[in-house]
Short mmCIF file of C-alpha atoms in Angstrom, two decimals:
data_model
loop_
_atom_site.label_atom_id
_atom_site.label_comp_id
_atom_site.label_asym_id
_atom_site.label_seq_id
_atom_site.Cartn_x
_atom_site.Cartn_y
_atom_site.Cartn_z
CA UNK A 1 -0.02 -0.06 0.36
CA UNK A 2 1.49 3.42 -0.94
CA UNK A 3 0.35 6.43 0.25
CA UNK A 4 -1.47 9.13 -1.97
CA UNK A 5 -0.96 12.39 -0.76
CA UNK A 6 -2.66 13.70 -3.84
CA UNK A 7 -1.84 17.20 -5.15
CA UNK A 8 -1.98 20.60 -4.23
CA UNK A 9 -2.95 21.42 -7.77
CA UNK A 10 -6.49 19.81 -8.35
CA UNK A 11 -7.02 18.01 -11.67
CA UNK A 12 -10.28 19.65 -12.02
CA UNK A 13 -8.61 22.92 -12.18
CA UNK A 14 -6.78 21.81 -14.92
CA UNK A 15 -9.86 20.90 -16.88
CA UNK A 16 -12.11 23.62 -15.60
CA UNK A 17 -9.27 26.04 -17.39
CA UNK A 18 -9.04 23.53 -20.44
CA UNK A 19 -12.67 23.54 -20.63
CA UNK A 20 -13.08 27.38 -20.82
CA UNK A 21 -10.31 27.57 -23.56
CA UNK A 22 -12.29 24.94 -25.28
CA UNK A 23 -15.60 26.57 -24.76
CA UNK A 24 -14.67 30.33 -25.46
CA UNK A 25 -12.66 29.01 -29.00
CA UNK A 26 -16.25 27.00 -30.08
CA UNK A 27 -17.91 30.41 -29.47
CA UNK A 28 -15.41 32.57 -31.35
CA UNK A 29 -15.84 30.05 -34.17
CA UNK A 30 -19.45 29.94 -34.34
CA UNK A 31 -19.86 33.75 -33.81
CA UNK A 32 -17.16 34.24 -36.79
CA UNK A 33 -19.51 32.12 -39.11
CA UNK A 34 -22.68 33.55 -38.07
CA UNK A 35 -22.66 37.27 -37.07
CA UNK A 36 -21.52 40.00 -39.78
CA UNK A 37 -20.49 43.53 -39.04
CA UNK A 38 -19.11 45.43 -36.28
CA UNK A 39 -20.31 43.35 -33.36
CA UNK A 40 -19.01 40.23 -35.24
CA UNK A 41 -15.94 41.26 -34.77
CA UNK A 42 -16.01 42.64 -31.48
CA UNK A 43 -17.40 39.84 -29.90
CA UNK A 44 -14.93 37.33 -31.76
CA UNK A 45 -12.08 39.24 -30.37
CA UNK A 46 -13.57 39.18 -27.17
CA UNK A 47 -14.12 35.49 -27.20
CA UNK A 48 -10.57 34.65 -28.70
CA UNK A 49 -9.05 36.77 -26.15
CA UNK A 50 -10.74 34.74 -23.25
CA UNK A 51 -9.57 31.07 -25.11
CA UNK A 52 -6.23 32.45 -25.04
CA UNK A 53 -6.23 33.72 -21.33
CA UNK A 54 -8.08 30.31 -20.41
CA UNK A 55 -5.19 28.51 -22.35
CA UNK A 56 -2.36 30.14 -20.38
CA UNK A 57 -3.91 29.28 -17.34
CA UNK A 58 -4.39 25.75 -18.22
CA UNK A 59 -0.52 25.14 -19.35
CA UNK A 60 -0.12 27.23 -15.83
CA UNK A 61 -1.70 24.79 -13.63
CA UNK A 62 -0.35 21.71 -15.66
CA UNK A 63 3.13 22.96 -14.89
CA UNK A 64 2.06 23.52 -11.40
CA UNK A 65 0.65 19.97 -11.02
CA UNK A 66 4.00 18.52 -12.53
CA UNK A 67 6.24 20.55 -10.12
CA UNK A 68 3.86 19.67 -6.86
CA UNK A 69 3.37 16.00 -7.59
CA UNK A 70 4.91 13.71 -5.13
CA UNK A 71 5.83 10.84 -7.73
CA UNK A 72 7.26 13.61 -10.42
CA UNK A 73 11.10 14.81 -10.72
CA UNK A 74 10.55 18.18 -9.23
CA UNK A 75 8.41 16.98 -5.86
CA UNK A 76 8.22 20.56 -4.40
CA UNK A 77 5.81 19.54 -2.30
CA UNK A 78 7.70 16.25 -0.48
CA UNK A 79 10.30 18.85 -0.30
CA UNK A 80 8.33 21.88 1.39
CA UNK A 81 6.52 19.04 3.63
CA UNK A 82 9.61 17.79 5.06
CA UNK A 83 11.56 20.85 5.45
CA UNK A 84 8.77 22.07 7.62
CA UNK A 85 8.94 18.73 9.48
CA UNK A 86 12.17 19.23 10.11
CA UNK A 87 11.81 21.85 12.67
CA UNK A 88 10.28 20.22 15.13
CA UNK A 89 11.60 17.52 17.24
CA UNK A 90 9.51 16.20 20.10
CA UNK A 91 10.16 14.20 22.81
CA UNK A 92 8.00 11.02 23.59
CA UNK A 93 4.39 11.68 25.41
CA UNK A 94 4.10 15.24 23.66
CA UNK A 95 1.28 16.36 21.20
CA UNK A 96 1.42 18.30 18.25
CA UNK A 97 -0.99 20.02 15.92
CA UNK A 98 -1.29 20.25 11.90
CA UNK A 99 -3.59 23.31 10.97
CA UNK A 100 -5.20 22.24 7.65
CA UNK A 101 -3.54 19.04 7.47
CA UNK A 102 -5.17 18.29 3.71
CA UNK A 103 -4.27 14.54 2.62
CA UNK A 104 -2.09 14.62 5.92
CA UNK A 105 1.58 14.89 4.21
CA UNK A 106 2.65 17.38 7.08
CA UNK A 107 1.13 15.63 10.12
CA UNK A 108 2.97 12.34 8.93
CA UNK A 109 6.27 13.86 8.12
CA UNK A 110 6.13 15.08 11.73
CA UNK A 111 4.93 11.93 12.92
CA UNK A 112 7.65 10.03 11.35
CA UNK A 113 10.44 11.56 12.61
CA UNK A 114 9.14 11.90 16.15
CA UNK A 115 7.54 8.50 16.52
CA UNK A 116 7.18 9.06 20.11
CA UNK A 117 4.80 11.87 20.20
CA UNK A 118 1.26 12.47 19.33
CA UNK A 119 0.29 14.35 16.15
CA UNK A 120 -3.37 15.40 15.39
CA UNK A 121 -4.16 17.07 12.27
CA UNK A 122 -7.44 18.91 11.53
CA UNK A 123 -8.96 20.26 8.22
CA UNK A 124 -12.30 21.52 6.83
CA UNK A 125 -11.86 19.63 4.04
CA UNK A 126 -14.09 21.95 1.86
CA UNK A 127 -15.32 20.93 -1.57
CA UNK A 128 -12.34 23.30 -2.97
CA UNK A 129 -10.12 20.06 -2.69
CA UNK A 130 -13.28 17.47 -2.79
CA UNK A 131 -10.53 14.57 -2.86
CA UNK A 132 -8.97 15.68 0.46
CA UNK A 133 -10.48 13.87 3.35
CA UNK A 134 -10.41 12.22 6.69
CA UNK A 135 -9.87 8.60 5.57
CA UNK A 136 -7.38 9.58 3.09
CA UNK A 137 -5.47 11.17 6.03
CA UNK A 138 -5.66 7.87 7.75
CA UNK A 139 -5.03 5.33 4.81
CA UNK A 140 -1.87 7.75 4.54
CA UNK A 141 -0.83 7.16 7.84
CA UNK A 142 -1.19 3.59 7.83
CA UNK A 143 0.64 3.19 4.48
CA UNK A 144 3.21 5.22 6.15
CA UNK A 145 3.22 3.30 9.56
CA UNK A 146 2.85 6.45 11.24
CA UNK A 147 0.35 5.03 14.34
CA UNK A 148 1.08 8.18 16.27
CA UNK A 149 -1.39 10.20 13.93
CA UNK A 150 -5.23 11.14 14.85
CA UNK A 151 -7.25 13.47 12.34
CA UNK A 152 -10.36 15.18 12.53
CA UNK A 153 -12.30 17.92 11.39
CA UNK A 154 -11.75 21.55 12.35
CA UNK A 155 -11.73 24.92 11.48
CA UNK A 156 -8.63 27.15 11.72
CA UNK A 157 -10.21 30.06 12.57
CA UNK A 158 -11.88 28.89 15.69
CA UNK A 159 -9.76 25.92 16.90
CA UNK A 160 -11.66 23.95 19.27
CA UNK A 161 -8.69 22.87 21.36
CA UNK A 162 -8.61 24.77 24.90
CA UNK A 163 -5.41 27.31 25.40
CA UNK A 164 -2.04 25.58 25.94
CA UNK A 165 -3.14 22.31 24.45
CA UNK A 166 -0.12 21.36 22.19
CA UNK A 167 3.64 20.80 22.46
CA UNK A 168 4.31 22.01 18.80
CA UNK A 169 2.08 23.45 16.29
CA UNK A 170 2.50 23.25 12.27
CA UNK A 171 0.62 24.43 9.26
CA UNK A 172 1.65 24.20 5.91
CA UNK A 173 -0.06 26.70 2.87
CA UNK A 174 -3.75 27.22 4.91
CA UNK A 175 -4.58 30.83 5.85
CA UNK A 176 -3.70 32.23 2.77
CA UNK A 177 -6.77 30.55 1.31
CA UNK A 178 -8.88 31.90 4.22
CA UNK A 179 -10.18 35.37 3.55
CA UNK A 180 -9.85 37.84 6.64
CA UNK A 181 -7.44 39.05 9.02
CA UNK A 182 -4.81 36.28 8.36
CA UNK A 183 -2.67 37.14 11.19
CA UNK A 184 -5.50 36.56 13.81
CA UNK A 185 -5.65 33.07 12.44
CA UNK A 186 -2.06 32.66 13.13
CA UNK A 187 -2.50 34.15 16.73
CA UNK A 188 -5.62 31.61 17.28
CA UNK A 189 -3.29 28.86 16.22
CA UNK A 190 -0.69 30.13 18.30
CA UNK A 191 -3.15 30.08 21.47
CA UNK A 192 -3.31 26.45 21.48
CA UNK A 193 0.90 26.37 21.84
CA UNK A 194 2.02 25.40 25.08
CA UNK A 195 4.77 27.74 26.83
CA UNK A 196 7.98 26.66 25.82
CA UNK A 197 6.28 24.90 22.99
CA UNK A 198 7.90 24.99 19.08
CA UNK A 199 6.24 26.49 16.30
CA UNK A 200 6.48 26.04 12.16
CA UNK A 201 3.85 27.66 10.02
CA UNK A 202 4.68 28.00 6.45
CA UNK A 203 2.58 30.06 3.96
CA UNK A 204 2.53 32.57 1.45
CA UNK A 205 3.07 35.47 3.77
CA UNK A 206 3.20 38.64 1.00
CA UNK A 207 2.35 42.08 2.05
CA UNK A 208 -0.67 41.70 0.09
CA UNK A 209 -2.17 38.38 1.98
CA UNK A 210 -0.83 39.32 5.19
CA UNK A 211 0.40 43.08 5.88
CA UNK A 212 3.51 43.52 7.57
CA UNK A 213 4.87 40.35 8.47
CA UNK A 214 8.04 41.82 10.23
CA UNK A 215 5.60 44.27 12.73
CA UNK A 216 3.65 40.68 13.43
CA UNK A 217 7.32 39.04 14.43
CA UNK A 218 7.86 42.16 16.82
CA UNK A 219 4.66 41.44 18.13
CA UNK A 220 4.94 38.13 18.87
CA UNK A 221 8.28 38.80 20.62
CA UNK A 222 6.60 41.73 22.83
CA UNK A 223 3.91 38.82 23.66
CA UNK A 224 6.75 37.05 25.20
CA UNK A 225 7.88 34.57 22.66
CA UNK A 226 11.27 33.76 23.27
CA UNK A 227 12.25 33.16 19.63
CA UNK A 228 10.41 34.12 16.36
CA UNK A 229 11.77 33.88 13.05
CA UNK A 230 10.73 34.61 9.74
CA UNK A 231 12.30 32.59 6.91
CA UNK A 232 12.50 33.15 3.29
CA UNK A 233 11.38 29.65 1.53
CA UNK A 234 12.02 31.16 -2.11
CA UNK A 235 15.91 31.87 -1.84
CA UNK A 236 16.52 28.40 -2.42
CA UNK A 237 15.29 26.82 0.58
CA UNK A 238 12.36 25.07 -0.99
CA UNK A 239 12.33 26.74 -4.46
CA UNK A 240 14.33 29.44 -6.52
CA UNK A 241 12.58 33.16 -6.64
CA UNK A 242 11.95 32.15 -10.32
CA UNK A 243 9.49 29.61 -9.43
CA UNK A 244 7.97 31.43 -6.80
CA UNK A 245 7.53 34.20 -8.81
CA UNK A 246 5.62 31.82 -11.92
CA UNK A 247 4.16 30.03 -9.53
CA UNK A 248 2.42 32.85 -7.54
CA UNK A 249 4.05 31.67 -4.45
CA UNK A 250 6.29 34.98 -4.08
CA UNK A 251 6.37 35.90 -0.21
CA UNK A 252 6.64 32.06 0.83
CA UNK A 253 8.16 32.02 4.24
CA UNK A 254 8.48 29.96 7.26
CA UNK A 255 7.30 31.01 10.38
CA UNK A 256 9.05 29.43 13.83
CA UNK A 257 9.73 29.72 16.86
CA UNK A 258 9.63 28.88 20.95
CA UNK A 259 6.58 30.01 23.08
#
């Protein structure tokens, strides 16, 4: 039995872009055959332009899918997951929370590196990623022999855990997908972290999505966190600047530290 971590670029999105390309192209051809005059020209150009845009998005999505594939040549997903998990070293008997666990990859990676700790993965498993679910996580954990994992449904914006429940918290590419005040979502995750606990949160911490993250780092230090560091992961650590640019991942960084 092999684990199936799926792909961060769903095939459904690729098919949607491809469908847009074909649909707009067909409409442009039909209009060119049936209409006459100025209206024909304007509509044909509009739908042809839309077809070109959808075609570009299709190519981009396919390249993203290849880069993120766990079985492909680049395996960026695996590199990010293993790199983030490496920041968490846990003694026996402690607990770690993975927020937005998806297919279970990060939770399982942490569990395998820390076999005597317990790792809990939570996710809302929304329709955006319909192939990601609790059963998939459990099957992947079984395939990897990670018996020290548990998965349950949860909301990253309102975690159903008391303050200072976990000895470590981790996450990967979650909060930027949630509209609203994303720094508050980070604080909600860190609320569940015990004093002295470690955290490793990887996301697209761009200013447009998060605001001033350096100010947030200072805020955590003022709150008494022992260590806080924002590590750029687009300088070759997980990806190159070029890759981050065309993948729309510019701003990717790892927020780590000790509470």
